[in-house]
CSV table of C-alpha atoms and ligand atoms in Angstrom, one decimal:
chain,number,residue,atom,x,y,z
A,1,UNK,CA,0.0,0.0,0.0
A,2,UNK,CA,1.5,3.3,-0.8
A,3,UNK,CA,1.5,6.1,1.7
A,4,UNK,CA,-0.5,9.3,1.2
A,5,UNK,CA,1.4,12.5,1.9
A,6,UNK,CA,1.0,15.9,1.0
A,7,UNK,CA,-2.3,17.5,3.0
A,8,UNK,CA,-4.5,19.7,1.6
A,9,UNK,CA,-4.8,22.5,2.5
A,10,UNK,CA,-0.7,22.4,3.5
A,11,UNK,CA,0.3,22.1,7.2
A,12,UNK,CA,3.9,24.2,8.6
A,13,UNK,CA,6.2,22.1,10.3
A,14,UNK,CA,6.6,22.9,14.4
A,15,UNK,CA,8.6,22.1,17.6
A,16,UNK,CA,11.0,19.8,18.8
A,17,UNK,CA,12.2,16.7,17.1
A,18,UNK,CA,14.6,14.1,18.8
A,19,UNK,CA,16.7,11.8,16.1
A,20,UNK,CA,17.6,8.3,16.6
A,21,UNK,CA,20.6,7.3,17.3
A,22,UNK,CA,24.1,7.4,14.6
A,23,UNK,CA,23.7,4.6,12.5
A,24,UNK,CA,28.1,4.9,11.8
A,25,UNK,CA,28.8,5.0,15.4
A,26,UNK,CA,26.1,2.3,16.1
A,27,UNK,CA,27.5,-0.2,14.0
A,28,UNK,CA,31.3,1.0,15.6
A,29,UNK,CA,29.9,0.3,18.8
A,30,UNK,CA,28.3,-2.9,18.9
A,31,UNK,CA,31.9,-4.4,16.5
A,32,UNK,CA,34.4,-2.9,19.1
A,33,UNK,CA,31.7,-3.7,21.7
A,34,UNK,CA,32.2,-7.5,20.5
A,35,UNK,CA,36.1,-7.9,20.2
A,36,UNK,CA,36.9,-5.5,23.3
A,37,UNK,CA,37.4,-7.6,26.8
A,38,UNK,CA,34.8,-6.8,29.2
A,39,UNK,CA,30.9,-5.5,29.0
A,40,UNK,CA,30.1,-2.3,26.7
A,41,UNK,CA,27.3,-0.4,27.1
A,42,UNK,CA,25.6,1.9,24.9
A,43,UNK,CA,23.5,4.5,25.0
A,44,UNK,CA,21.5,5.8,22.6
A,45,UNK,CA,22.0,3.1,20.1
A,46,UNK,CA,20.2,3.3,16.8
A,47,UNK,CA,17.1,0.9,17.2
A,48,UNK,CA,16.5,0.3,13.2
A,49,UNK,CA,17.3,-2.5,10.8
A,50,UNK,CA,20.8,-1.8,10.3
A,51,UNK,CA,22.4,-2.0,13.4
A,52,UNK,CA,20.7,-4.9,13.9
A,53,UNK,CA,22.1,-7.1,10.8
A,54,UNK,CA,25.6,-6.1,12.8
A,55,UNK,CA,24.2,-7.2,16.2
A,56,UNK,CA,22.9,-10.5,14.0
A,57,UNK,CA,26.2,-11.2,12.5
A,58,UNK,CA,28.0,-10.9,16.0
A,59,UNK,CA,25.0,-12.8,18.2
A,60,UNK,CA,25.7,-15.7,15.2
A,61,UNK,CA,29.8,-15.9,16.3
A,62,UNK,CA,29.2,-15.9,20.2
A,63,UNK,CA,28.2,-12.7,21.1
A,64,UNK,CA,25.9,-11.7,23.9
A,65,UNK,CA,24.1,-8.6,23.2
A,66,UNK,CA,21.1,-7.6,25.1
A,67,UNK,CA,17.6,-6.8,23.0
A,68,UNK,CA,18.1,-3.5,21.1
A,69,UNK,CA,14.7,-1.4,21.8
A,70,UNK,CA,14.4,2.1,21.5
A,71,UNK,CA,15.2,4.1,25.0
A,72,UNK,CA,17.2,0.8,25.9
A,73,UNK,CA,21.2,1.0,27.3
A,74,UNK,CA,22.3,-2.2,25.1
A,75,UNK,CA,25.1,-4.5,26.7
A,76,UNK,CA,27.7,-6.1,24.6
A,77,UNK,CA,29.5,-8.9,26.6
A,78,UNK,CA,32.9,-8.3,24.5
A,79,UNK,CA,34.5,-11.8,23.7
A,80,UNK,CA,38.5,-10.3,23.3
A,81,UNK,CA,40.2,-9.9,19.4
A,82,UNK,CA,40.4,-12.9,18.7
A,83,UNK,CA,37.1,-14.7,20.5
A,84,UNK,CA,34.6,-14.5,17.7
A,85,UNK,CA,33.5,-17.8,17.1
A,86,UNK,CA,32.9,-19.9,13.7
A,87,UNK,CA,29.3,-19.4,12.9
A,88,UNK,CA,26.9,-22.5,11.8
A,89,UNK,CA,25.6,-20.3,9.2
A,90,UNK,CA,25.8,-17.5,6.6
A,91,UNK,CA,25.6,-14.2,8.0
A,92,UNK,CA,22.7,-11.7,6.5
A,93,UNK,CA,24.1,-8.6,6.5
A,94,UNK,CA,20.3,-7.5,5.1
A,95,UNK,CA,20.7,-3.9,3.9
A,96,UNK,CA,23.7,-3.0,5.5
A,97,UNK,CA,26.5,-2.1,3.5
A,98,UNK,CA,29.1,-0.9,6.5
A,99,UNK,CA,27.4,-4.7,8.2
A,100,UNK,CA,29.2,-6.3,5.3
A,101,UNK,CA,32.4,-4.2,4.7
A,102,UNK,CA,33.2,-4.0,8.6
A,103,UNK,CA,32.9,-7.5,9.0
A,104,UNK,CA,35.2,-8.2,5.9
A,105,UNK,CA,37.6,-6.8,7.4
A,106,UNK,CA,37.2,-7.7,11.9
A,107,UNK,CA,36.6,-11.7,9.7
A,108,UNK,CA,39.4,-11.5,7.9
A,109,UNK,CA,42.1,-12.1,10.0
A,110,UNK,CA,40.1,-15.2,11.9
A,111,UNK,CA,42.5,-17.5,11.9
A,112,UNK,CA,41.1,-21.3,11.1
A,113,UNK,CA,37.6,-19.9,10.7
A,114,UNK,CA,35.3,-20.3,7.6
A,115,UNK,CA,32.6,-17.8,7.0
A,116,UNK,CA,30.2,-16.7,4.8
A,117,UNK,CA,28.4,-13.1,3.8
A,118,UNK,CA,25.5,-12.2,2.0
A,119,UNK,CA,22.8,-9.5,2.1
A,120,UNK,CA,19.2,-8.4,0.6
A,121,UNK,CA,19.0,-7.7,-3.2
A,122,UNK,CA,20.4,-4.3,-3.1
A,123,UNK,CA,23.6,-5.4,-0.8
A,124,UNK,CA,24.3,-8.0,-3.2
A,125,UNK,CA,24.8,-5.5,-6.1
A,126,UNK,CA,27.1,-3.4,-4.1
A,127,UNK,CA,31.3,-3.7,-4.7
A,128,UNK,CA,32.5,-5.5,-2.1
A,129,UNK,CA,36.2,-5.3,-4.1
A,130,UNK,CA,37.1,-1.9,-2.7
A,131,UNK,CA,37.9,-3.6,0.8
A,132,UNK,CA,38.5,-7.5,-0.4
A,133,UNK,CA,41.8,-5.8,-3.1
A,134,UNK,CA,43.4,-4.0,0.1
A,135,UNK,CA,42.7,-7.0,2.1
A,136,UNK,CA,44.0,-9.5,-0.1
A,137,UNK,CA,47.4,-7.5,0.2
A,138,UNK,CA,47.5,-8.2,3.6
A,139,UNK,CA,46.9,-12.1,3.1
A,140,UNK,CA,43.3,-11.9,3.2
A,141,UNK,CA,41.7,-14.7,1.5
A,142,UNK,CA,37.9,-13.7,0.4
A,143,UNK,CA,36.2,-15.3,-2.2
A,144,UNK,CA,32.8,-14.6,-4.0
A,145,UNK,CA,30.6,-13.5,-7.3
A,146,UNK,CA,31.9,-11.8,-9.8
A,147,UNK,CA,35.7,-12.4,-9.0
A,148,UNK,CA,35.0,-11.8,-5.6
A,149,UNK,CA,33.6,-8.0,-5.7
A,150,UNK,CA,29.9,-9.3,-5.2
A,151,UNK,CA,28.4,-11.1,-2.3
A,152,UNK,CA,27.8,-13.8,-1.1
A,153,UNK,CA,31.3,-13.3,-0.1
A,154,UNK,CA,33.2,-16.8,1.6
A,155,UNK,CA,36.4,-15.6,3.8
A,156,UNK,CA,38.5,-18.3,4.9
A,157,UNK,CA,40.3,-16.7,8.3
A,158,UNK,CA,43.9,-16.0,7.5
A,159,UNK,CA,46.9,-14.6,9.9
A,160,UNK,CA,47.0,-11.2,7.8
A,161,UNK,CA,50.0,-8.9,7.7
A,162,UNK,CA,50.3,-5.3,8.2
A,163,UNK,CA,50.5,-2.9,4.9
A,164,UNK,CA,50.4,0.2,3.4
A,165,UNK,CA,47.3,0.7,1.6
A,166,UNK,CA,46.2,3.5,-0.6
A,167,UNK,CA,42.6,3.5,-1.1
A,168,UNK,CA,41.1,4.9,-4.6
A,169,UNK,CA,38.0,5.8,-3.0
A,170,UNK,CA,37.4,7.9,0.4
A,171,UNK,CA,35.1,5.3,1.8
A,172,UNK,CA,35.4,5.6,5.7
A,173,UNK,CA,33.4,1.5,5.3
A,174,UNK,CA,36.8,0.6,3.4
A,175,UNK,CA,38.9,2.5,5.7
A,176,UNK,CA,37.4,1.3,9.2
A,177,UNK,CA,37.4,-2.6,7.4
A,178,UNK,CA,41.5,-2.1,7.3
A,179,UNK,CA,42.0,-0.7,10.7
A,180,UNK,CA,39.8,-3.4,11.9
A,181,UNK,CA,41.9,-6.2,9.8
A,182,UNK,CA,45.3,-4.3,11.0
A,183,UNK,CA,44.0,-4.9,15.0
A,184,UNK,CA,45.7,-8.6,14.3
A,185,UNK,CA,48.0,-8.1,11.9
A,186,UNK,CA,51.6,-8.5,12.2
A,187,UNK,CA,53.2,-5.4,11.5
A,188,UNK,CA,52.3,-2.2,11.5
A,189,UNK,CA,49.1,-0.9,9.0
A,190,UNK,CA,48.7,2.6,7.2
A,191,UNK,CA,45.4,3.3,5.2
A,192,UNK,CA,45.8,6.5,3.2
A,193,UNK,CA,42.9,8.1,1.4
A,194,UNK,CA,42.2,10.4,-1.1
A,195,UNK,CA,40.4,12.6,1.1
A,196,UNK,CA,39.3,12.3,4.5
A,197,UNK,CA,36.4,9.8,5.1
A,198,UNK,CA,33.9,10.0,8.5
A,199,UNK,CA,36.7,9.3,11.6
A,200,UNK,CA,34.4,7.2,14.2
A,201,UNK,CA,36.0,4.1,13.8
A,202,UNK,CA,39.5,6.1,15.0
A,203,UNK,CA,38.0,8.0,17.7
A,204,UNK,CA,36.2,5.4,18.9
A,205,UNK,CA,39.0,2.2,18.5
A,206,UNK,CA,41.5,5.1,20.6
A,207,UNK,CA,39.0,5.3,23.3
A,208,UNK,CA,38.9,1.2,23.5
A,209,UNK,CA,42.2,1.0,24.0
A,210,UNK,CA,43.4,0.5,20.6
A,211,UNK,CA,47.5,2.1,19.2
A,212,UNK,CA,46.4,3.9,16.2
A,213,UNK,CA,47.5,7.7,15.1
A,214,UNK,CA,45.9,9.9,12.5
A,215,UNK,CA,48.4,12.1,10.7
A,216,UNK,CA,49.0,13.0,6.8
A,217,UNK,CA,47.6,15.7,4.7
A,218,UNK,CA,43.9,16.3,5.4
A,219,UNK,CA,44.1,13.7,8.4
A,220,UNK,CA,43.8,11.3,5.5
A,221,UNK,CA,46.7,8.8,6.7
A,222,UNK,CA,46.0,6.0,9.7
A,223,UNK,CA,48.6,3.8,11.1
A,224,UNK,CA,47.6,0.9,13.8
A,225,UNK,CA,50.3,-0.9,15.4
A,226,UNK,CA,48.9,-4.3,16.4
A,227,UNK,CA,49.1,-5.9,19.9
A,228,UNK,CA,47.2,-4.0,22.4
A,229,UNK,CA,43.7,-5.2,23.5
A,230,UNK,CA,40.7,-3.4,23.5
A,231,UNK,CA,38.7,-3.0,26.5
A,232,UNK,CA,34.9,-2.3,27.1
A,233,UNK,CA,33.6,1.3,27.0
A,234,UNK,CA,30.5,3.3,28.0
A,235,UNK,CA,29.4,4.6,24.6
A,236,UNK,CA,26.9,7.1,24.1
A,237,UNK,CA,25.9,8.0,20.7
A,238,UNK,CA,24.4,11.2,19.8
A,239,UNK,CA,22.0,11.6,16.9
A,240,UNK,CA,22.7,11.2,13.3
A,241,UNK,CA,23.3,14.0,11.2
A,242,UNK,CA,21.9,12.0,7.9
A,243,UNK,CA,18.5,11.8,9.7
A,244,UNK,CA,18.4,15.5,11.2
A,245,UNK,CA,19.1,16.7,7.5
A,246,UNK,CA,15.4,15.6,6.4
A,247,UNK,CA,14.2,18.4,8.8
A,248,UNK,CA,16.5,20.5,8.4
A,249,UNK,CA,15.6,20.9,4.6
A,250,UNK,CA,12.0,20.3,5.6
A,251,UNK,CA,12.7,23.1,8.0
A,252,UNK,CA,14.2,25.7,5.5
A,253,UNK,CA,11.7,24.9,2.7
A,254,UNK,CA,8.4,24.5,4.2
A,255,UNK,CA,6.7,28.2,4.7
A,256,UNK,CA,5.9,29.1,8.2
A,257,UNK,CA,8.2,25.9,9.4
A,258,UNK,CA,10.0,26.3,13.0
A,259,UNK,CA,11.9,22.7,14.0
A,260,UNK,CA,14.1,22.1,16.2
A,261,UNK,CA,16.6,19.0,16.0
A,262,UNK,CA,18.3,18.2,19.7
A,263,UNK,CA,21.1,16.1,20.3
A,264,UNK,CA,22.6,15.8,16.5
A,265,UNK,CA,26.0,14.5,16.5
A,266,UNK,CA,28.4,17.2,14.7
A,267,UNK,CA,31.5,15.3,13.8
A,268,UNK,CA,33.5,18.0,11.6
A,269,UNK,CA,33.8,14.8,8.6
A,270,UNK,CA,29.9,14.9,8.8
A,271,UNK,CA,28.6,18.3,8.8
A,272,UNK,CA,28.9,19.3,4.9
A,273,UNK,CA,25.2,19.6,5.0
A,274,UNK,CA,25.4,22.5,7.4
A,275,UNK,CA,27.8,24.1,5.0
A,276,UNK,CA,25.7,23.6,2.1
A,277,UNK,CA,23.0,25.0,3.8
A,278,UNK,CA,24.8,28.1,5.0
A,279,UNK,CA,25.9,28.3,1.2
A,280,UNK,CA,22.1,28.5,0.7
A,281,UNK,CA,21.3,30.8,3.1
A,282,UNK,CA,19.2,28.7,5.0
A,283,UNK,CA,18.2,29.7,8.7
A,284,UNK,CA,19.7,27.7,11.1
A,285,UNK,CA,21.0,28.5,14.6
A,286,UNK,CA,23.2,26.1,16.6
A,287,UNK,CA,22.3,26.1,19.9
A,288,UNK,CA,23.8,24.2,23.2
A,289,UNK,CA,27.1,22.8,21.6
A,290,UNK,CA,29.4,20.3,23.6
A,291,UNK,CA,31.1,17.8,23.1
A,292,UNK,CA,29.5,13.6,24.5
A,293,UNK,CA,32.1,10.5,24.6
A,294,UNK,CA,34.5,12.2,22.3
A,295,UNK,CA,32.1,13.4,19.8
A,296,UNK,CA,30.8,17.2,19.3
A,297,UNK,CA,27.1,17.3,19.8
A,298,UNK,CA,24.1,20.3,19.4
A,299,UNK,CA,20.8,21.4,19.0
A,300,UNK,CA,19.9,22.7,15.7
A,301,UNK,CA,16.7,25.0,14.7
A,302,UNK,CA,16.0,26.0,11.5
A,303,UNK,CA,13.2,28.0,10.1
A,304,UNK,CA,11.7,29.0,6.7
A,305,UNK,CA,13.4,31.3,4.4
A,306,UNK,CA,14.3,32.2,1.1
A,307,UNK,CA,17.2,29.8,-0.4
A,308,UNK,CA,19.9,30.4,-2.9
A,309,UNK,CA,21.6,27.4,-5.5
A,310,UNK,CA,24.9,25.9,-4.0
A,311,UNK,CA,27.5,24.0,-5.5
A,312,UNK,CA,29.1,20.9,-4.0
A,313,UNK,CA,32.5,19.7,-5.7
A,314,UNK,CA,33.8,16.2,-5.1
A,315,UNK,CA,36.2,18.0,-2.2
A,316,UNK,CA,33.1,17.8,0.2
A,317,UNK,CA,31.4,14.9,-1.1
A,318,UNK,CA,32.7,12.4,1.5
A,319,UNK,CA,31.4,14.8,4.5
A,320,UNK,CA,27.4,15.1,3.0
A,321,UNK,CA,27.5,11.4,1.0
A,322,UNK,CA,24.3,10.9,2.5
A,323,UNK,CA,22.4,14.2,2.6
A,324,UNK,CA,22.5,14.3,-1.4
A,325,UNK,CA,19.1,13.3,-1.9
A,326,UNK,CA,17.5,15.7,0.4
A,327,UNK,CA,20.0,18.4,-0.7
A,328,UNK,CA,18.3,17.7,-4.3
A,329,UNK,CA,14.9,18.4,-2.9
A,330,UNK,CA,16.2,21.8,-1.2
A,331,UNK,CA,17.9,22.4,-4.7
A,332,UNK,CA,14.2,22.2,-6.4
A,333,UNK,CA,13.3,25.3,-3.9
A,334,UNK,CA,16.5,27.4,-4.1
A,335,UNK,CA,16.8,30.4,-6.4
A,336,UNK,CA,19.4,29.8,-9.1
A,337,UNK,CA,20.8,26.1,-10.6
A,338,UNK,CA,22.3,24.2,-8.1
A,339,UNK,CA,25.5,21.6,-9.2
A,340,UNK,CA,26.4,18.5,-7.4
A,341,UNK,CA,30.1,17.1,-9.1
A,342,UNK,CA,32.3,14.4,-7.8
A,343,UNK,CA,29.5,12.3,-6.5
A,344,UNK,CA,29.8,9.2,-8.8
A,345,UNK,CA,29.8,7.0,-4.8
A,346,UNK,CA,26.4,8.0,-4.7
A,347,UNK,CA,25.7,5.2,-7.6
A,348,UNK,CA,26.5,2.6,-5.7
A,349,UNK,CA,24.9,3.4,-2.4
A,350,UNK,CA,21.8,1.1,-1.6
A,351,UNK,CA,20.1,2.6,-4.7
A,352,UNK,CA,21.8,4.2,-7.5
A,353,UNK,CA,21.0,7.6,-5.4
A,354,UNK,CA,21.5,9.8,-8.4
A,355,UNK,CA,19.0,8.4,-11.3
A,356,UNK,CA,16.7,7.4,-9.0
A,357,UNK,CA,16.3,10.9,-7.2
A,358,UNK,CA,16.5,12.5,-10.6
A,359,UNK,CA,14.0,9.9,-11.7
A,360,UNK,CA,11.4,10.2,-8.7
A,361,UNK,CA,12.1,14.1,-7.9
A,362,UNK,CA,10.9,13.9,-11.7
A,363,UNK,CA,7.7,13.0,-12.0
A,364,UNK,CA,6.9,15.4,-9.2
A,365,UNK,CA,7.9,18.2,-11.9
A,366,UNK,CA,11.2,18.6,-11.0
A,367,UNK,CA,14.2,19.8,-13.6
A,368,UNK,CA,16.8,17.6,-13.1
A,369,UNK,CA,20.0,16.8,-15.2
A,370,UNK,CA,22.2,13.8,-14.4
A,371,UNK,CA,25.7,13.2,-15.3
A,372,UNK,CA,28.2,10.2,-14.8
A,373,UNK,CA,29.4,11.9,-11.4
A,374,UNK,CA,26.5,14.6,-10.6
A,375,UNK,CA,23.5,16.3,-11.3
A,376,UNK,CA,21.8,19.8,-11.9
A,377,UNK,CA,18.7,21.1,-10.5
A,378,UNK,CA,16.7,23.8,-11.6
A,379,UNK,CA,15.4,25.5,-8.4
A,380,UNK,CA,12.5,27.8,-8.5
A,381,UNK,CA,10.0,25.3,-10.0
A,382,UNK,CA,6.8,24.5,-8.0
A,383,UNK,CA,6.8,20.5,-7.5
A,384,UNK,CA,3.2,19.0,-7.7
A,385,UNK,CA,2.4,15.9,-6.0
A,386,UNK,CA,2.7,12.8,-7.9
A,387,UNK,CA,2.8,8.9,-7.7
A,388,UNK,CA,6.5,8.2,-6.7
A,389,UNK,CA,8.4,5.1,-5.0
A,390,UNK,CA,11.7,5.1,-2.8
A,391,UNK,CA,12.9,2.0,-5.0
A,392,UNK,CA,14.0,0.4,-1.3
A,393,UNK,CA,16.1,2.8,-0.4
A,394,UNK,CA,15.5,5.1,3.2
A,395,UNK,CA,17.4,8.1,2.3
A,396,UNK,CA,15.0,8.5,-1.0
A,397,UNK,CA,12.1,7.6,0.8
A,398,UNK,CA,12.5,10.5,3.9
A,399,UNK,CA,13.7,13.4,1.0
A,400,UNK,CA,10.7,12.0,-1.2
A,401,UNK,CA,8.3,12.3,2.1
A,402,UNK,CA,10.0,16.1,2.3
A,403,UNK,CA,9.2,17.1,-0.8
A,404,UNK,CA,5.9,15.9,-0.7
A,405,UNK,CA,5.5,18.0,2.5
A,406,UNK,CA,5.3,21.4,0.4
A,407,UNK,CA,4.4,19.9,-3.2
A,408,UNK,CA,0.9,21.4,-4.3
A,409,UNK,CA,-1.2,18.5,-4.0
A,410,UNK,CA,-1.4,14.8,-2.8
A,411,UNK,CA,2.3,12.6,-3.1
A,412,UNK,CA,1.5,8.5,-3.2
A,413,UNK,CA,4.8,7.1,-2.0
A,414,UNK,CA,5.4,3.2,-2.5
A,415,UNK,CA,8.0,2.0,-0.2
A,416,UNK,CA,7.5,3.8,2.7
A,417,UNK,CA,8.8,0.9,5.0
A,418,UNK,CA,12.8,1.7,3.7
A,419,UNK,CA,12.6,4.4,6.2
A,420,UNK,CA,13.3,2.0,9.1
A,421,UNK,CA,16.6,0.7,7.6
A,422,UNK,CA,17.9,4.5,9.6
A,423,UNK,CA,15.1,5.7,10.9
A,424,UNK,CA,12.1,3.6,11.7
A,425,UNK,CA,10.2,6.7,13.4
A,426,UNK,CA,10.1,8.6,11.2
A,427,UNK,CA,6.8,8.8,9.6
A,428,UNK,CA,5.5,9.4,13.4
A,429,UNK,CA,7.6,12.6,13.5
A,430,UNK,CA,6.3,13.3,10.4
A,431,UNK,CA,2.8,13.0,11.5
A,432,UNK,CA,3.8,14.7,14.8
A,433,UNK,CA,5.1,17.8,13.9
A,434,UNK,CA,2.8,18.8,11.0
A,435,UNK,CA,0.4,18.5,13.9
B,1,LIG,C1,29.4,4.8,6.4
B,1,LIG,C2,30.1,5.4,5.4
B,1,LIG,C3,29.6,6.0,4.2
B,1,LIG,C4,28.1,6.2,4.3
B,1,LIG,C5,27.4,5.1,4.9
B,1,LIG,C6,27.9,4.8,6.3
B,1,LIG,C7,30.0,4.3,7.6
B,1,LIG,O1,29.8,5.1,3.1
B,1,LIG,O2,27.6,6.4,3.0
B,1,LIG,O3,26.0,5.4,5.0
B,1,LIG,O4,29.3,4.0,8.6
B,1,LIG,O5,31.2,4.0,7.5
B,1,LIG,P1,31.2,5.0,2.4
B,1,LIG,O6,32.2,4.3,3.3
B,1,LIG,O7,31.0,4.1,1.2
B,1,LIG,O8,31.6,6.3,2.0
């Protein structure tokens, strides 16, 4: 059944919304939660489909994890570096593209132990390559489709070695699969990247206990020296930045709108949206910044007001990867032709983000022009309401469900249920705050 958005006559958006938890830092959590010695325990954690492939995966090789339920502290019972047990089965990664590329790299370098990954239609068309290649130079042996780059992927446990590894693609899931591979190396590890990806993994492996340094140009190279053991942390994770950016576009474009976002995680390699929104001219305030386990955190209000274009270059790309689609849907309503270059990641996400946003944004009467590594978009154009699906995928889903919110007329969105593979709540807010 698809779901009806767009009311008639139009309703503002108002008051206070709360996001779920950091799906990155989930994910980060409940692995180093798993291979650390001693209990975790999270607050906070993300309660949506994700996070819960990874807690899955982990329950399936020994792992105690208590029930993940939104408002829950979550205990890992960690079972050391090298306690993660031979699983019976395959492991279903389901959605999860950092489920799949973290574990390549934390299974890797399991010793003796056979095991086997796979994932939901869209994770099986996803390349896997980017993180089996650097593996394989440090002895990994990882098997699967399509020379190995599609799953189901088989690893057969190896004793890796450490290496230097330059990665073609600022992926902080590739990254974080080679610092977690370089944890039981011998030798020393150094990942280098084109340009700085997300950094929980490093922040978060220091704080368990783990010898790693961040250094080079750009903080784009990290060395981990193998040896020391990671020990249980209280974790508390703020809340994501990818799911505040729905309101904050919803915020900025909807007349009359007045939101406020509290406890958003602002992690310098994950605030290009904020930018891109300044760039705009959009109105947003930060309010009661500090800084939670390591990670800057703040409230964030926006409210309606007239937009200009922006331009994102691939420079920025790796801090907004996500917020593309919704920045699209602010593009529509910004005065001027906004650009989007260096963004050719964003076809291989869980949907091919730019044809499909270009495709859906479409049929609700937006101009959009798409190109091997961007897009153009035509803002000033009035969308209408139209029959439009999220193809699977959450991200389109939410920005679709924020366009709807000031098309002129009734939206039918198929697919609605994506939403919960980040934020299952989110058609509550929704209703909630157009109230
Ligand atoms: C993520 C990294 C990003 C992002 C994804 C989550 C992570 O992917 O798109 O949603 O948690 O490491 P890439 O590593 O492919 O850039």
């Amino acid at each position: 059944m698809p779901l009806a958005l767009g009311t008639q006559p139009a309703r503002s958006l108002r008051g206070v919304v709360q996001v779920p938890g950091d799906k990155s830092i989930s994910h980060r959590a409940l692995l180093f939660g798993a291979i650390a010695e001693g209990t975790t325990r999270i607050t906070g954690l993300l309660p949506a489909e994700d996070p819960l492939s990874t807690a899955a995966c982990l329950r399936a090789m020994g792992v105690t994890i208590s029930a993940i339920e939104a408002g829950q502290l979550v205990s890992v019972e960690g079972v050391g570096l090298d306690g993660l047990r031979e699983p019976e089965d395959v492991l279903d990664c389901g959605n999860s593209g950092t489920t799949m590329r973290l574990m390549l790299g934390l299974l890797a370098g399991r010793a003796g132990r056979h095991f086997v990954l796979t994932g939901d239609g869209s994770l099986r068309r996803r390349p896997m390559q980017r993180v089996g290649g650097p593996l394989a130079q440090m002895g990994a042996q990882i098997s699967g489709r399509s020379g190995g780059n599609l799953a189901p992927l088989a690893i057969q446990g190896q004793q890796l070695r450490g290496a230097t590894i330059r990665t073609p693609v600022a992926s902080a899931q590739v990254k974080s699969a080679l610092v977690l591979a370089a944890l039981t190396a011998t030798g020393d590890t150094t990942v280098i990247e084109p340009v700085q990806s997300r950094d929980h993994s490093e922040r978060m492996l220091r704080a368990f206990g783990a010898q790693l340094s961040v250094g080079g140009p750009g903080m784009t190279e990290v060395t981990v020296t193998p040896g020391a053991s990671l020990r249980g942390q209280d974790v508390i994770v703020p809340g994501d930045i990818s799911s505040a950016a729905f309101w904050l576009v919803a915020g900025a474009i909807t007349p009359g709108a007045d939101l406020t976002v509290q406890n958003v995680g602002l992690n310098p390699s994950r605030t290009g949206v904020l930018d891109v929104l300044e760039q705009m001219g959009a109105r947003i305030e930060l309010l009661n910044g500090r800084e939670v386990a390591g990670e800057p955190v703040g409230d964030l209000r926006v409210t309606h007001g007239p937009l200009q274009a922006f331009t994102i270059g691939a420079e920025l790309i790796p801090r907004l990867v996500d917020e593309i689609p919704v920045l699209a849907v602010a593009a529509c309503y910004a005065e001027g032709i906004s650009r989007v270059s260096g963004a050719e990641e964003l076809r291989v996400k869980e949907t091919d983000r730019l044809a499909v946003m270009a495709r859906q944004l479409g049929a609700m009467g937006a101009r959009i022009e798409e190109f091997a590594d961007g897009l153009t978009v035509q803002g000033g154009l009035a969308l209408h309401g139209a029959e439009v699906d999220s193809e699977t995928d959450h991200r389109v889903a939410m920005s679709l469900a924020v366009a709807a919110q000031v098309a002129h007329g009734p939206t039918q969105l198929h697919r609605p249920e994506a939403a919960a593979v980040s934020y299952p709540g989110f058609w509550e807010d929704l209703e909630r705050l157009q109230a």
